[in-house]
């Protein structure tokens, strides 16, 4: 048989082949171990060479999608709804499965995972939001649950480090503005965008006239604000997982202002829930303003801004200024800080009326 050997062994009423190909393409030893491409299998199945699982491409026809793993161990799906609900079936205990999720040309799509999925990192991965972006998620089925692992960003379950991404900002000091806008570029993964806005409407204490702050049309969440008696007020806003790329930040007010300014700061490696973890606001009249906030988690960053009545401030101990518009400066701690009471600190050459806000951002793993 051209170097191939075939023997039929009688087991009960069945004929069981004990097969050995001379070239070592397929071999079964006396223990029942099977070798492909070798004649000395070291395990129940031992393959010398590549293993190929055919890709199953799924077509989404609605905002719900069923994934049947019996159709293939590697499956691909393009997300074309703002939120797609997935269901899993057909998994075999001990089976390893891969799901490739692609964003469509719009991007920003999310999924609702099946209740049978648990995550090795403790939380679901944040999917890439850019248009045509791709994520790969691994699953191991234990007979009752699919254990999910983010294969695209395997470090997401380990300690991550927050890093500064970019800044932007603008200010209008004439013409009684009712809105301002500027461009901000966001990149990286596990993102957070922080925006600080100040208005000076001339009212005692500074009126709360900010109607909305949006990024790429998505409303940002107000965190805190601070005000002084000479008519100035500063506000802090945050948005987790902002879409990547260059987009517009827009601020609108309910009435005209004497001045209207904003600073934006973006970061990567930030925990994607319960942010900011802490925040505070302060004001005063002196040559130095220290804005304290409690930091519950080690390796967090402190992010904040200050506005004063005289001139642009300079950074003091533990503070890195990222952008300045008029007399407002957006800043951060310049790196990770230990847990406990931490602060940002600014100096001015002479006494001024200050106000400032600060918040702490926790790293992804905490």
Coordinates of N, CA, C and O in Angstrom, one line a residue, residues 4 13 22 25 28 39 53 65 80 244 249 293 326 353 360-361 363:
X4 N 2.1 2.3 3.4 CA 1.1 2.4 4.4 C 0.8 1.1 5.0 O 0.7 0.1 4.3
X13 N -17.8 -7.2 18.0 CA -18.2 -7.4 16.6 C -17.8 -6.3 15.7 O -18.2 -6.2 14.6
X22 N 3.4 5.2 6.5 CA 4.9 5.2 6.6 C 5.5 6.5 6.7 O 6.5 6.7 7.3
X25 N 2.0 10.4 8.5 CA 1.0 11.4 8.4 C -0.1 11.1 9.4 O -0.8 12.0 9.9
X28 N -1.6 5.7 15.2 CA -2.3 5.4 16.4 C -1.4 4.4 17.1 O -1.1 3.3 16.6
X39 N 5.0 9.8 14.4 CA 4.7 8.4 14.8 C 5.0 8.2 16.2 O 5.2 7.0 16.7
X53 N -9.0 25.8 11.9 CA -10.4 25.8 12.2 C -11.1 26.8 11.2 O -10.7 28.0 11.3
X65 N -28.2 38.6 18.1 CA -27.5 37.7 17.3 C -27.2 36.4 18.0 O -26.6 36.5 19.2
X80 N -23.4 46.2 13.6 CA -24.0 47.2 12.8 C -25.2 47.9 13.5 O -26.0 48.5 12.8
X244 N -12.5 57.4 19.5 CA -11.2 57.9 19.2 C -11.3 58.8 17.9 O -12.3 58.8 17.2
X249 N -15.6 69.4 20.8 CA -16.2 69.6 22.1 C -17.0 70.9 22.0 O -16.4 72.0 21.6
X293 N -7.9 66.4 47.1 CA -9.0 65.4 46.9 C -8.5 64.1 47.5 O -7.3 63.9 47.6
X326 N -6.4 81.8 28.7 CA -6.6 83.0 29.5 C -6.0 82.8 30.9 O -4.8 82.5 31.0
X353 N -8.0 86.1 43.4 CA -9.2 85.3 43.8 C -9.2 84.1 43.0 O -9.2 84.1 41.7
X360 N -9.9 62.3 41.0 CA -8.9 61.3 40.8 C -9.5 60.2 39.9 O -10.7 59.8 40.0
X361 N -8.6 59.7 39.0 CA -9.0 58.7 38.0 C -8.2 57.4 38.4 O -7.0 57.4 38.6
X363 N -6.7 53.5 37.8 CA -6.3 52.7 36.7 C -7.2 51.5 36.5 O -8.0 51.1 37.3

